[in-house]
Amino acid sequence: MNDDEKSFTLVLEAWEGSHNASSNATDFAQMDSLIDRATFSGLIIPGTGWHNLKHNGEHIRIIYRIRVMCNPNYYNTTCSKYCRPRYDRFGHYTCDQMGNKECIVGWRGPNCETAICKPGCHAEHGQCSKPGECTCRPGWQGEKCDQCTPHPGCKHGYCNGSPYQCICDLNWGGILCDRDLNVCGTKEPCRNGGTCENVAPDEYLCKCPEGFSGVNCEKVDNPCAMFPCHHGGTCQQTQAGNSFTCQCLTGWTGETCKISAALLVVKAIDLAAASDSKSIGDARKEDSNFDEVENGTEAALMYDAVYLYAKALDDLDRGEHVKIRKLYCDKAQSWEFGTALVNYMSMNKPYSMLKEGPEQYYGNDRYEGFCIDIIDEIAQILKFNYTLREVADGKWGKTNEKGEWDGMIKELMDMKADMAIADLSISYEREEAVDFTMPFMNLGISILVHKPTKKAHNLFSFLSPLSVDVWIYMATAYLGVSVMLFILARISPNEWENPHPCVQDPDELENKLTLSNSLWHVWASLMQQGCDIAPKAVSTRMVAGMWWFFTLIMISSYTANLAAFLTVERMESPIESAEDLAKQTKIKYGTMATGSTYSFFRDSNIPTFERMWTFMESQRPTVFCKNNQEGVDRVLKEKGDYAFLMESASIEYYVERYCDLMQVGGLLDNKGYGVALPPDSPYTSSISSAILQLGEDGRFIVLKNRWWKLRRGGGKCKDEAAKSGGSANELGLANVGGVFVVLLGGIGIACLIAVCEFIWKSRKLAIDEKDSLFSEMAKELKFAVQCSGSTKPVKTKKDFPPVSSRASMAAETNVDNGSLIQPMLPAHPSSSSNRSEPFHYGFQPS
């Protein structure tokens, strides 16, 4: 086949003989004879169809068919067009018969990589990653991304064609359109007929009528200015100036001339004397002038009607005038007498608790806590009333398998509550369901564990400042430096010196840095003690200097660390972080069975937290608790075999009260507690502003210190820590007993070595003097126990020239008396043979 022209030549041969599929090509040559050969040449267009061919030879007739097909993903008549269908980020298409790309429905572009957005989606402000979507770019919103987004925090404004604008509505001003330019029209602050005038944003001036004063004309300077007298009565101010009297016209009476005199047809009842507690029947009985003859049904009904009407008018005259202004359902602004809101909460220490004590409380007075104080502070700032209610199921709020919410979130979504305040963390899932204010507390998830038991005292605790590896390395370094010092001293010529300075030409030189002396010198340096053996060569001094520097650092580090180890109580804790928890299975751990901590581990895709969630799921339901208090009790009860994962703020609260608990590790996440409100609540921004104000004033710090450290047993563990940490711990025998053990052990070994040396020396003397071992030991021991004199006679060998008996006797006498014995050196110790032999000593009698 010719690749360039797509031409081919086909040669088909027929042979006589046996041949199967397993035969090799070379077997054809061994067949009997060639029957016929068919040859065909031509061009064939690739395709799936077959081409039938015929050959009429001399001996046989052959009918066969052929076809040419392109390799996979190659197309057209020459198989030169490559096209591979795909559905990924590089394209979404199929291939036609000619190898052209055909985009799948919903995609466009040269490689079909661009998704076709939802019809009507703005071409510039909208985008999509999948067909049929319309995702708005930052600054734009709406179903088709054709609406601009106002500036964040813009309260009474809008945008027009450009994102993040804040064009103020009528009568509003400021950067965020939060300043009222028409206070008079919005709030109508002036009372008692005062005229309001806008003077500046959020500022106004009330022009009060005569007889009134104050910022809002609320002060009454002249009682008669309010025209209290009705039906033409004349008002006269009293001398005190704070009250008035009305002079009524004929036919009217009462304090403000409201009561008609014609209604007082029954003179028998004194209204001023009748109290509210008296019934009409009792009033009749007290009327002595009541005419029994006229006491008919009609008269009795008239009597009751007149009395009730007169009493109502009298009560009405005593009432106060209330000025009502309009309320708007879409505004958060309340009237001056406040707004009553229903606040749901969940009971949890120290956020919301029932008051303790024998007193009986009712309503909101039953509760106290951190959140109760916060909502009270917010109510004082925004001037509204509230009613506290406990959520029925006691849950904060999470979704079930059907996506339905429970707890406080459900109450808010069902509009059964106006807000919910508790240790309710702000999460993405909850934010999608309800509105949240600014957080009033920032925190995260941490680990609560039982304090580990104090480390048991060890007699050899003085070895604790350095690890076992360091001790081994130091011992190795000691031996290595000693051997190196010994080798260098043997090599260096400067370490060889004349043992007898008086002899000018000595026959031999001496090296003081023997292996034993090298070990002693290095050991003395390590112990920071002096030594009479010192190196003289530059090389050996270099080794000694580096060893001294090494010992300086090591001894200083050891001393500093030893002080901390012996004076500070140390505790062994197997858990220091979440990674430690995830790596083991001995210590169980869990969370509350509901809430944001539970959701955090369930939804996390971080490997460590995924392993922790898998472990908790395998131990379900034993590791999960109903509430925080149950988890804390379990940590206390199991004493190190259980860890509880909860919010760090709650951990701080319980650690202040249970001294056996502690927090380990840092925060696993960052979140905050906020006030939850129903979706699109008009009070969200107002309450957020109040929370910001409380935070700037430092009220949250004051409230937290009150409920964490001062109330309900707070500060207990801090006091105990102060008592225990006031002074350094005394060192007992358990702390430093090991040093005494080492001292006694060293002395014991030294005594054992001394005994061995004593026996060995006595044995040698016994052999030299041909005496018994016990006799020599007795003589040596007798001299040693006398503890007098610092000199000792030298024993001589038997084969040396004997000393006169008189001298011997004198020597014995002098030894017994403790006299000083002076050796007599030989006159000429020049030869090496004489040096190798013991010197002769004589004794001079006294």
Coordinates of C-alpha atoms in Angstrom, one line a residue, residues 40 124 224 242 317 322 411 416 600 610 667 684 700 706 768:
F40 CA -4.8 -6.4 -8.7
E124 CA -21.0 41.2 30.4
C224 CA -53.6 76.2 81.0
N242 CA -48.0 73.3 88.4
D317 CA -61.0 63.1 82.8
V322 CA -51.4 59.8 74.1
E411 CA -38.8 28.6 65.0
K416 CA -42.7 32.0 65.7
F600 CA -18.0 20.7 61.0
E610 CA -12.1 13.1 58.0
L667 CA -8.4 26.2 67.4
T684 CA -30.9 42.8 61.5
F700 CA -18.5 42.2 75.9
R706 CA -18.5 38.5 84.9
D768 CA 58.5 -11.7 97.4

